[in-house]
Amino acid sequence: MNNQPHVAIVGATGAVGREMLICLSERNFPLSKLTLLASVRSAGQKLTFRGEEITIQELSADSFEEIDIALFSAGGGISEKFGPVAAEAGCVVIDNSSAFRMDPAVPLVVPEINPDAAAIHPRNIIANPNCSTIITLMGLAPLHRAFGLKGIIASTYQAVSGSGAQGIAELENQVQALASGAPIEKQIYPHQIAHNVIPHVDAFQDSGYTKEEQKMLHEGRKILGLPDLKVTCTCVRVPVMRSHSISLTAIFEKDPSVAEAQAVFANSPGIKLVDDPASALYPVPLDTTGQDDCLVGRIRKDQVLPNAIALWVVGDQVKKGAALNAVQIAELL
Ligand code: A2P
């Protein structure tokens, strides 16, 4: 790869696309040029990057001729249609959708966990995992390396940013409507999200689990290289703007003590231990908002299962759950 690549963001006006601009800037990503692509609705508008205004262009099949790396975050349909077009034009696609994640020829990468997987990408596509899966595995991978992960029981508390800019707008609008007595409008979620929680993220499957819940199983197995990993997950949308929290029971081969489990986070990149409940110190979503690092705490012995630890992991969905992870993958290239 050219060490000053020409980078494109597909979906540059979205919640994740805008955060990608911030991550590229904050990390001094070495690029020769940045191209911003979105729908015809945004074409001609400008976004600022490193003090310069860049005009947004309409995405088309011809957008990728001169691009080296394309960061896709415009939804699964756009990835399915334009990802292979970009890849055939010689560009490496880093895709934020679920379109290619389970393709055996497409690596699924969290740079702190399986960076080597990014090196082999025969389709010219590398997939960014599901946001809840990334944040969960940031908390579990250090424990897995020390104690051997066998199974996970997870409940997620997922921010509205996971539904993109429209999810954020829906919560903001409903909070304002409640304050002013105006009628509540619902477009994105099947129920009011303000003052509520909704145990329904993505479509229900015949199994009774949602697609989002099954992503934790299938993507977790692929990223950790654990084909027999057992996962039960309940995904819940909560009225939080942009950080996901995950309550976990993790079952291991070995039987770690609480102190041993806490100790593995001392030198784990991208994740910090915040675990002093007596001082009310534990991760909360507002503390990770806008932050690169995920936080882990509430580490204790599970009282039901042997060799099991209960823990609580929190991370910024827009950052480590999406934009930052994609930019870190680009850095690996
Ligand atoms: P636009 O703002 O022009 O609609 P989010 O996930 O936050 O809703 O963002 C979705 C992103 O995907 C936006 O940048 C949006 O651009 C972009 N997008 C949606 N539909 C298309 C399309 N048909 N072609 C290109 N970009 C699209």
mmCIF file of C-alpha atoms and ligand atoms in Angstrom:
data_model
loop_
_atom_site.group_PDB
_atom_site.id
_atom_site.type_symbol
_atom_site.label_atom_id
_atom_site.label_comp_id
_atom_site.label_asym_id
_atom_site.label_seq_id
_atom_site.Cartn_x
_atom_site.Cartn_y
_atom_site.Cartn_z
ATOM 1 C CA MET A 1 0.000 0.000 0.000
ATOM 2 C CA ASN A 2 1.098 3.516 -0.913
ATOM 3 C CA ASN A 3 2.209 5.121 2.380
ATOM 4 C CA GLN A 4 0.294 8.332 1.558
ATOM 5 C CA PRO A 5 -2.958 6.738 0.307
ATOM 6 C CA HIS A 6 -5.892 8.547 -1.265
ATOM 7 C CA VAL A 7 -8.760 7.774 1.151
ATOM 8 C CA ALA A 8 -12.521 8.012 0.548
ATOM 9 C CA ILE A 9 -15.348 8.004 3.087
ATOM 10 C CA VAL A 10 -18.590 6.581 1.685
ATOM 11 C CA GLY A 11 -21.427 7.976 3.822
ATOM 12 C CA ALA A 12 -19.355 10.968 4.946
ATOM 13 C CA THR A 13 -22.413 12.912 6.171
ATOM 14 C CA GLY A 14 -23.659 10.153 8.512
ATOM 15 C CA ALA A 15 -23.022 9.817 12.249
ATOM 16 C CA VAL A 16 -20.153 7.362 11.669
ATOM 17 C CA GLY A 17 -18.867 9.070 8.500
ATOM 18 C CA ARG A 18 -18.441 12.387 10.315
ATOM 19 C CA GLU A 19 -16.651 10.605 13.157
ATOM 20 C CA MET A 20 -14.290 9.010 10.607
ATOM 21 C CA LEU A 21 -13.184 12.527 9.591
ATOM 22 C CA ILE A 22 -12.477 13.286 13.257
ATOM 23 C CA CYS A 23 -10.541 10.014 13.763
ATOM 24 C CA LEU A 24 -8.427 10.516 10.612
ATOM 25 C CA SER A 25 -7.582 14.007 11.823
ATOM 26 C CA GLU A 26 -6.959 13.116 15.499
ATOM 27 C CA ARG A 27 -4.681 10.229 14.548
ATOM 28 C CA ASN A 28 -2.764 12.231 11.922
ATOM 29 C CA PHE A 29 -3.580 9.544 9.397
ATOM 30 C CA PRO A 30 -1.008 9.829 6.583
ATOM 31 C CA LEU A 31 -3.186 10.444 3.523
ATOM 32 C CA SER A 32 -2.470 12.314 0.301
ATOM 33 C CA LYS A 33 -6.123 13.202 -0.381
ATOM 34 C CA LEU A 34 -9.545 12.698 1.202
ATOM 35 C CA THR A 35 -12.644 12.243 -0.967
ATOM 36 C CA LEU A 36 -16.076 12.508 0.647
ATOM 37 C CA LEU A 37 -18.974 10.582 -0.893
ATOM 38 C CA ALA A 38 -22.662 10.534 0.037
ATOM 39 C CA SER A 39 -26.049 10.564 -1.677
ATOM 40 C CA VAL A 40 -27.243 13.109 -4.221
ATOM 41 C CA ARG A 41 -28.988 14.884 -1.289
ATOM 42 C CA SER A 42 -25.617 15.958 0.128
ATOM 43 C CA ALA A 43 -23.626 16.429 -3.098
ATOM 44 C CA GLY A 44 -22.147 19.943 -3.254
ATOM 45 C CA GLN A 45 -22.233 20.463 0.521
ATOM 46 C CA LYS A 46 -18.896 20.876 2.283
ATOM 47 C CA LEU A 47 -17.270 19.325 5.356
ATOM 48 C CA THR A 48 -14.086 20.605 6.991
ATOM 49 C CA PHE A 49 -11.030 18.348 7.355
ATOM 50 C CA ARG A 50 -7.762 19.616 8.855
ATOM 51 C CA GLY A 51 -8.924 23.208 8.338
ATOM 52 C CA GLU A 52 -9.846 22.739 4.681
ATOM 53 C CA GLU A 53 -13.307 22.487 3.176
ATOM 54 C CA ILE A 54 -13.950 19.386 1.063
ATOM 55 C CA THR A 55 -16.940 19.271 -1.284
ATOM 56 C CA ILE A 56 -19.072 16.155 -0.954
ATOM 57 C CA GLN A 57 -19.532 14.194 -4.181
ATOM 58 C CA GLU A 58 -22.394 11.929 -5.158
ATOM 59 C CA LEU A 59 -21.425 8.248 -4.855
ATOM 60 C CA SER A 60 -21.349 6.449 -8.205
ATOM 61 C CA ALA A 61 -19.698 3.398 -9.768
ATOM 62 C CA ASP A 62 -16.976 5.723 -11.117
ATOM 63 C CA SER A 63 -16.069 7.142 -7.695
ATOM 64 C CA PHE A 64 -13.222 4.733 -6.954
ATOM 65 C CA GLU A 65 -10.777 4.939 -9.885
ATOM 66 C CA GLU A 66 -8.122 6.893 -7.979
ATOM 67 C CA ILE A 67 -8.930 5.785 -4.427
ATOM 68 C CA ASP A 68 -6.568 3.498 -2.440
ATOM 69 C CA ILE A 69 -8.723 2.930 0.685
ATOM 70 C CA ALA A 70 -12.510 3.394 0.922
ATOM 71 C CA LEU A 71 -14.150 3.499 4.343
ATOM 72 C CA PHE A 72 -17.790 2.489 3.793
ATOM 73 C CA SER A 73 -20.500 3.565 6.238
ATOM 74 C CA ALA A 74 -23.651 4.151 4.220
ATOM 75 C CA GLY A 75 -25.640 1.022 5.117
ATOM 76 C CA GLY A 76 -25.614 -2.594 3.942
ATOM 77 C CA GLY A 77 -27.391 -1.945 0.624
ATOM 78 C CA ILE A 78 -24.790 0.602 -0.490
ATOM 79 C CA SER A 79 -21.957 -1.703 0.638
ATOM 80 C CA GLU A 80 -23.398 -4.639 -1.300
ATOM 81 C CA LYS A 81 -23.820 -2.557 -4.441
ATOM 82 C CA PHE A 82 -20.657 -0.431 -4.421
ATOM 83 C CA GLY A 83 -18.210 -2.390 -2.207
ATOM 84 C CA PRO A 84 -17.344 -4.968 -4.906
ATOM 85 C CA VAL A 85 -17.177 -2.179 -7.538
ATOM 86 C CA ALA A 86 -14.635 -0.301 -5.427
ATOM 87 C CA ALA A 87 -12.685 -3.503 -4.706
ATOM 88 C CA GLU A 88 -12.495 -4.331 -8.426
ATOM 89 C CA ALA A 89 -11.197 -0.840 -9.131
ATOM 90 C CA GLY A 90 -8.200 -1.800 -6.946
ATOM 91 C CA CYS A 91 -9.274 0.013 -3.822
ATOM 92 C CA VAL A 92 -9.212 -1.720 -0.398
ATOM 93 C CA VAL A 93 -12.710 -1.467 1.093
ATOM 94 C CA ILE A 94 -13.081 -1.270 4.886
ATOM 95 C CA ASP A 95 -16.769 -1.931 5.335
ATOM 96 C CA ASN A 96 -18.795 -0.999 8.379
ATOM 97 C CA SER A 97 -21.936 -2.931 7.376
ATOM 98 C CA SER A 98 -22.757 -6.589 7.981
ATOM 99 C CA ALA A 99 -22.789 -7.321 4.225
ATOM 100 C CA PHE A 100 -19.447 -9.197 4.043
ATOM 101 C CA ARG A 101 -18.576 -9.982 7.666
ATOM 102 C CA MET A 102 -19.199 -13.719 7.532
ATOM 103 C CA ASP A 103 -17.626 -14.239 4.064
ATOM 104 C CA PRO A 104 -14.633 -16.570 4.670
ATOM 105 C CA ALA A 105 -12.622 -14.518 2.140
ATOM 106 C CA VAL A 106 -13.233 -11.307 4.086
ATOM 107 C CA PRO A 107 -11.268 -10.739 7.318
ATOM 108 C CA LEU A 108 -13.245 -9.406 10.288
ATOM 109 C CA VAL A 109 -10.859 -7.314 12.331
ATOM 110 C CA VAL A 110 -10.514 -5.632 15.707
ATOM 111 C CA PRO A 111 -6.930 -4.322 15.562
ATOM 112 C CA GLU A 112 -6.233 -4.901 19.280
ATOM 113 C CA ILE A 113 -7.416 -8.532 18.961
ATOM 114 C CA ASN A 114 -6.659 -10.027 15.531
ATOM 115 C CA PRO A 115 -4.546 -7.476 13.607
ATOM 116 C CA ASP A 116 -2.799 -10.168 11.542
ATOM 117 C CA ALA A 117 -6.099 -11.124 9.903
ATOM 118 C CA ALA A 118 -6.140 -7.797 8.010
ATOM 119 C CA ALA A 119 -3.069 -8.752 5.965
ATOM 120 C CA ILE A 120 -4.909 -11.334 3.843
ATOM 121 C CA HIS A 121 -7.905 -9.811 2.058
ATOM 122 C CA PRO A 122 -8.325 -11.633 -1.283
ATOM 123 C CA ARG A 123 -11.567 -9.819 -2.146
ATOM 124 C CA ASN A 124 -9.977 -6.428 -1.379
ATOM 125 C CA ILE A 125 -12.605 -6.093 1.365
ATOM 126 C CA ILE A 126 -12.018 -6.027 5.137
ATOM 127 C CA ALA A 127 -15.041 -5.969 7.439
ATOM 128 C CA ASN A 128 -15.498 -3.873 10.544
ATOM 129 C CA PRO A 129 -17.423 -5.928 13.134
ATOM 130 C CA ASN A 130 -20.765 -5.084 14.725
ATOM 131 C CA CYS A 131 -20.440 -2.299 17.288
ATOM 132 C CA SER A 132 -21.693 -4.291 20.312
ATOM 133 C CA THR A 133 -19.441 -7.185 19.323
ATOM 134 C CA ILE A 134 -16.362 -4.927 19.127
ATOM 135 C CA ILE A 135 -16.994 -3.374 22.552
ATOM 136 C CA THR A 136 -17.812 -6.742 24.146
ATOM 137 C CA LEU A 137 -14.686 -8.371 22.734
ATOM 138 C CA MET A 138 -12.503 -5.444 23.832
ATOM 139 C CA GLY A 139 -13.469 -6.499 27.357
ATOM 140 C CA LEU A 140 -13.281 -10.250 26.783
ATOM 141 C CA ALA A 141 -10.189 -10.740 24.591
ATOM 142 C CA PRO A 142 -7.636 -9.977 27.362
ATOM 143 C CA LEU A 143 -9.485 -12.408 29.667
ATOM 144 C CA HIS A 144 -9.633 -15.002 26.878
ATOM 145 C CA ARG A 145 -5.866 -14.806 26.344
ATOM 146 C CA ALA A 146 -5.300 -15.422 30.071
ATOM 147 C CA PHE A 147 -8.025 -17.915 30.962
ATOM 148 C CA GLY A 148 -9.488 -19.443 27.732
ATOM 149 C CA LEU A 149 -13.008 -18.269 26.886
ATOM 150 C CA LYS A 150 -15.698 -20.969 26.502
ATOM 151 C CA GLY A 151 -18.996 -19.095 26.636
ATOM 152 C CA ILE A 152 -20.710 -15.741 27.075
ATOM 153 C CA ILE A 153 -24.077 -14.667 28.439
ATOM 154 C CA ALA A 154 -24.577 -11.024 27.438
ATOM 155 C CA SER A 155 -27.143 -8.254 27.738
ATOM 156 C CA THR A 156 -26.492 -5.064 25.792
ATOM 157 C CA TYR A 157 -27.638 -1.518 26.564
ATOM 158 C CA GLN A 158 -27.288 0.039 23.109
ATOM 159 C CA ALA A 159 -27.249 3.745 22.309
ATOM 160 C CA VAL A 160 -29.437 5.280 19.597
ATOM 161 C CA SER A 161 -26.326 6.251 17.584
ATOM 162 C CA GLY A 162 -26.302 2.608 16.488
ATOM 163 C CA SER A 163 -29.283 3.515 14.290
ATOM 164 C CA GLY A 164 -27.300 6.348 12.678
ATOM 165 C CA ALA A 165 -28.075 10.053 12.564
ATOM 166 C CA GLN A 166 -31.818 9.330 12.412
ATOM 167 C CA GLY A 167 -31.721 7.364 15.679
ATOM 168 C CA ILE A 168 -29.999 10.267 17.438
ATOM 169 C CA ALA A 169 -32.567 12.715 16.008
ATOM 170 C CA GLU A 170 -35.468 10.499 17.128
ATOM 171 C CA LEU A 171 -34.308 10.469 20.768
ATOM 172 C CA GLU A 172 -33.561 14.230 20.732
ATOM 173 C CA ASN A 173 -36.986 15.013 19.215
ATOM 174 C CA GLN A 174 -38.863 12.775 21.647
ATOM 175 C CA VAL A 175 -37.065 14.257 24.681
ATOM 176 C CA GLN A 176 -38.009 17.761 23.470
ATOM 177 C CA ALA A 177 -41.596 16.692 22.754
ATOM 178 C CA LEU A 178 -41.934 15.252 26.268
ATOM 179 C CA ALA A 179 -40.615 18.494 27.781
ATOM 180 C CA SER A 180 -42.973 20.681 25.747
ATOM 181 C CA GLY A 181 -46.043 18.422 25.820
ATOM 182 C CA ALA A 182 -45.976 17.942 22.023
ATOM 183 C CA PRO A 183 -47.076 14.578 20.537
ATOM 184 C CA ILE A 184 -44.385 11.885 20.318
ATOM 185 C CA GLU A 185 -43.367 10.905 16.783
ATOM 186 C CA LYS A 186 -41.855 7.477 15.989
ATOM 187 C CA GLN A 187 -40.020 6.758 12.758
ATOM 188 C CA ILE A 188 -37.026 4.549 13.574
ATOM 189 C CA TYR A 189 -38.106 2.519 16.608
ATOM 190 C CA PRO A 190 -41.326 0.511 17.045
ATOM 191 C CA HIS A 191 -41.879 2.134 20.468
ATOM 192 C CA GLN A 192 -41.088 5.478 22.070
ATOM 193 C CA ILE A 193 -37.380 5.354 23.005
ATOM 194 C CA ALA A 194 -37.292 8.413 25.311
ATOM 195 C CA HIS A 195 -37.948 7.297 28.936
ATOM 196 C CA ASN A 196 -38.065 3.680 27.746
ATOM 197 C CA VAL A 197 -35.958 0.601 26.843
ATOM 198 C CA ILE A 198 -36.734 -1.638 23.860
ATOM 199 C CA PRO A 199 -35.545 -5.290 23.795
ATOM 200 C CA HIS A 200 -35.493 -5.325 20.000
ATOM 201 C CA VAL A 201 -32.417 -4.407 17.925
ATOM 202 C CA ASP A 202 -32.574 -5.516 14.257
ATOM 203 C CA ALA A 203 -34.950 -8.160 12.880
ATOM 204 C CA PHE A 204 -36.232 -11.191 14.789
ATOM 205 C CA GLN A 205 -35.217 -14.639 13.461
ATOM 206 C CA ASP A 206 -37.049 -17.981 13.673
ATOM 207 C CA SER A 207 -34.890 -18.863 16.700
ATOM 208 C CA GLY A 208 -36.477 -16.014 18.686
ATOM 209 C CA TYR A 209 -33.153 -14.146 18.735
ATOM 210 C CA THR A 210 -32.601 -10.994 16.698
ATOM 211 C CA LYS A 211 -29.984 -10.687 13.949
ATOM 212 C CA GLU A 212 -28.037 -8.320 16.212
ATOM 213 C CA GLU A 213 -27.975 -10.949 18.977
ATOM 214 C CA GLN A 214 -26.699 -13.606 16.567
ATOM 215 C CA LYS A 215 -23.925 -11.268 15.351
ATOM 216 C CA MET A 216 -22.352 -11.522 18.816
ATOM 217 C CA LEU A 217 -22.215 -15.333 18.352
ATOM 218 C CA HIS A 218 -21.036 -15.585 14.742
ATOM 219 C CA GLU A 219 -18.713 -12.567 14.679
ATOM 220 C CA GLY A 220 -17.312 -13.395 18.131
ATOM 221 C CA ARG A 221 -16.377 -16.900 16.934
ATOM 222 C CA LYS A 222 -14.707 -15.544 13.789
ATOM 223 C CA ILE A 223 -12.715 -12.747 15.456
ATOM 224 C CA LEU A 224 -11.498 -14.861 18.372
ATOM 225 C CA GLY A 225 -10.941 -17.953 16.197
ATOM 226 C CA LEU A 226 -13.175 -19.980 18.540
ATOM 227 C CA PRO A 227 -15.627 -21.997 16.384
ATOM 228 C CA ASP A 228 -17.184 -23.658 19.443
ATOM 229 C CA LEU A 229 -17.710 -20.498 21.491
ATOM 230 C CA LYS A 230 -21.187 -20.501 23.069
ATOM 231 C CA VAL A 231 -23.089 -17.206 23.191
ATOM 232 C CA THR A 232 -26.506 -16.189 24.487
ATOM 233 C CA CYS A 233 -27.305 -12.529 24.018
ATOM 234 C CA THR A 234 -30.186 -10.097 24.613
ATOM 235 C CA CYS A 235 -29.806 -6.764 22.785
ATOM 236 C CA VAL A 236 -31.678 -3.789 24.222
ATOM 237 C CA ARG A 237 -31.977 -0.242 22.855
ATOM 238 C CA VAL A 238 -31.736 2.375 25.627
ATOM 239 C CA PRO A 239 -32.203 6.176 25.586
ATOM 240 C CA VAL A 240 -28.460 6.905 25.555
ATOM 241 C CA MET A 241 -26.938 8.991 22.743
ATOM 242 C CA ARG A 242 -23.744 7.222 21.695
ATOM 243 C CA SER A 243 -22.123 4.683 24.025
ATOM 244 C CA HIS A 244 -23.028 1.031 24.326
ATOM 245 C CA SER A 245 -22.793 -0.853 27.646
ATOM 246 C CA ILE A 246 -22.684 -4.648 27.913
ATOM 247 C CA SER A 247 -23.366 -6.770 30.995
ATOM 248 C CA LEU A 248 -21.502 -10.062 30.665
ATOM 249 C CA THR A 249 -21.047 -13.419 32.322
ATOM 250 C CA ALA A 250 -17.983 -15.024 30.752
ATOM 251 C CA ILE A 251 -17.178 -18.716 31.278
ATOM 252 C CA PHE A 252 -13.542 -19.857 31.054
ATOM 253 C CA GLU A 253 -11.411 -23.014 30.911
ATOM 254 C CA LYS A 254 -9.505 -21.806 34.005
ATOM 255 C CA ASP A 255 -11.053 -20.352 37.158
ATOM 256 C CA PRO A 256 -9.761 -16.785 37.497
ATOM 257 C CA SER A 257 -10.013 -14.892 40.785
ATOM 258 C CA VAL A 258 -11.361 -11.341 40.647
ATOM 259 C CA ALA A 259 -7.855 -9.966 41.259
ATOM 260 C CA GLU A 260 -6.401 -12.113 38.447
ATOM 261 C CA ALA A 261 -9.153 -10.955 36.077
ATOM 262 C CA GLN A 262 -8.605 -7.300 36.983
ATOM 263 C CA ALA A 263 -4.840 -7.686 36.528
ATOM 264 C CA VAL A 264 -5.080 -8.651 32.835
ATOM 265 C CA PHE A 265 -6.357 -5.157 32.006
ATOM 266 C CA ALA A 266 -3.213 -3.440 33.317
ATOM 267 C CA ASN A 267 -1.441 -3.701 29.949
ATOM 268 C CA SER A 268 -4.267 -4.172 27.458
ATOM 269 C CA PRO A 269 -4.347 -1.520 24.731
ATOM 270 C CA GLY A 270 -7.676 0.228 24.096
ATOM 271 C CA ILE A 271 -9.331 -0.877 27.338
ATOM 272 C CA LYS A 272 -9.040 0.560 30.849
ATOM 273 C CA LEU A 273 -10.120 -0.861 34.200
ATOM 274 C CA VAL A 274 -12.456 1.374 36.235
ATOM 275 C CA ASP A 275 -13.429 -0.845 39.146
ATOM 276 C CA ASP A 276 -13.804 0.680 42.584
ATOM 277 C CA PRO A 277 -17.486 0.219 43.418
ATOM 278 C CA ALA A 278 -17.009 1.439 47.019
ATOM 279 C CA SER A 279 -16.190 4.874 45.554
ATOM 280 C CA ALA A 280 -18.984 4.561 42.931
ATOM 281 C CA LEU A 281 -16.296 4.121 40.272
ATOM 282 C CA TYR A 282 -17.396 1.916 37.399
ATOM 283 C CA PRO A 283 -17.828 2.588 33.664
ATOM 284 C CA VAL A 284 -20.850 4.650 32.583
ATOM 285 C CA PRO A 285 -21.727 5.559 28.984
ATOM 286 C CA LEU A 286 -21.198 9.312 29.361
ATOM 287 C CA ASP A 287 -17.594 8.677 30.464
ATOM 288 C CA THR A 288 -16.703 6.952 27.195
ATOM 289 C CA THR A 289 -18.456 9.439 24.909
ATOM 290 C CA GLY A 290 -15.932 10.817 22.438
ATOM 291 C CA GLN A 291 -13.186 8.600 23.928
ATOM 292 C CA ASP A 292 -11.068 6.052 22.055
ATOM 293 C CA ASP A 293 -10.750 3.629 24.975
ATOM 294 C CA CYS A 294 -13.405 1.205 26.199
ATOM 295 C CA LEU A 295 -13.863 0.833 29.960
ATOM 296 C CA VAL A 296 -14.376 -2.336 32.021
ATOM 297 C CA GLY A 297 -15.474 -2.737 35.647
ATOM 298 C CA ARG A 298 -17.889 -4.434 38.090
ATOM 299 C CA ILE A 299 -15.646 -7.525 37.874
ATOM 300 C CA ARG A 300 -16.900 -10.227 40.241
ATOM 301 C CA LYS A 301 -17.357 -14.001 40.482
ATOM 302 C CA ASP A 302 -20.513 -15.257 38.802
ATOM 303 C CA GLN A 303 -22.685 -16.852 41.498
ATOM 304 C CA VAL A 304 -24.345 -19.449 39.233
ATOM 305 C CA LEU A 305 -21.726 -20.937 36.919
ATOM 306 C CA PRO A 306 -18.282 -22.431 37.658
ATOM 307 C CA ASN A 307 -15.143 -20.770 36.203
ATOM 308 C CA ALA A 308 -17.193 -17.676 35.417
ATOM 309 C CA ILE A 309 -16.701 -13.949 35.894
ATOM 310 C CA ALA A 310 -19.352 -11.225 35.677
ATOM 311 C CA LEU A 311 -18.281 -7.877 34.221
ATOM 312 C CA TRP A 312 -19.526 -4.634 32.627
ATOM 313 C CA VAL A 313 -17.941 -3.138 29.494
ATOM 314 C CA VAL A 314 -18.699 0.288 27.995
ATOM 315 C CA GLY A 315 -17.465 1.967 24.794
ATOM 316 C CA ASP A 316 -18.347 4.779 22.420
ATOM 317 C CA GLN A 317 -20.432 3.147 19.686
ATOM 318 C CA VAL A 318 -19.607 5.762 17.051
ATOM 319 C CA LYS A 319 -15.881 5.714 17.851
ATOM 320 C CA LYS A 320 -14.473 2.286 18.839
ATOM 321 C CA GLY A 321 -17.716 0.595 17.782
ATOM 322 C CA ALA A 322 -17.404 1.937 14.242
ATOM 323 C CA ALA A 323 -15.285 4.885 12.978
ATOM 324 C CA LEU A 324 -12.157 4.433 15.079
ATOM 325 C CA ASN A 325 -11.988 0.673 14.506
ATOM 326 C CA ALA A 326 -12.246 1.250 10.730
ATOM 327 C CA VAL A 327 -9.488 3.884 10.786
ATOM 328 C CA GLN A 328 -7.296 1.558 12.895
ATOM 329 C CA ILE A 329 -7.784 -1.147 10.236
ATOM 330 C CA ALA A 330 -6.692 1.390 7.586
ATOM 331 C CA GLU A 331 -3.589 2.059 9.709
ATOM 332 C CA LEU A 332 -2.757 -1.672 9.620
ATOM 333 C CA LEU A 333 -2.698 -1.468 5.821
HETATM 334 P P1 A2P B 1 -26.838 11.435 2.863
HETATM 335 O O1 A2P B 1 -26.579 12.279 4.094
HETATM 336 O O2 A2P B 1 -26.509 12.146 1.609
HETATM 337 O O3 A2P B 1 -28.192 10.787 2.880
HETATM 338 P P2 A2P B 1 -26.420 7.385 9.004
HETATM 339 O O4 A2P B 1 -26.089 5.926 9.172
HETATM 340 O O5 A2P B 1 -25.887 8.242 10.087
HETATM 341 O O6 A2P B 1 -27.877 7.597 8.748
HETATM 342 O O7 A2P B 1 -25.666 7.847 7.651
HETATM 343 C C1 A2P B 1 -25.898 7.245 6.425
HETATM 344 C C2 A2P B 1 -24.893 7.752 5.402
HETATM 345 O O8 A2P B 1 -25.110 7.017 4.197
HETATM 346 C C3 A2P B 1 -25.063 9.224 5.054
HETATM 347 O O9 A2P B 1 -23.817 9.791 4.778
HETATM 348 C C4 A2P B 1 -25.902 9.149 3.789
HETATM 349 O O10 A2P B 1 -25.751 10.248 2.913
HETATM 350 C C5 A2P B 1 -25.294 7.946 3.137
HETATM 351 N N1 A2P B 1 -26.199 7.399 2.125
HETATM 352 C C6 A2P B 1 -27.475 6.983 2.289
HETATM 353 N N2 A2P B 1 -28.005 6.594 1.097
HETATM 354 C C7 A2P B 1 -27.032 6.761 0.170
HETATM 355 C C8 A2P B 1 -26.953 6.564 -1.239
HETATM 356 N N3 A2P B 1 -27.967 6.104 -1.945
HETATM 357 N N4 A2P B 1 -25.769 6.864 -1.869
HETATM 358 C C9 A2P B 1 -24.734 7.339 -1.165
HETATM 359 N N5 A2P B 1 -24.748 7.566 0.166
HETATM 360 C C10 A2P B 1 -25.882 7.276 0.837
#
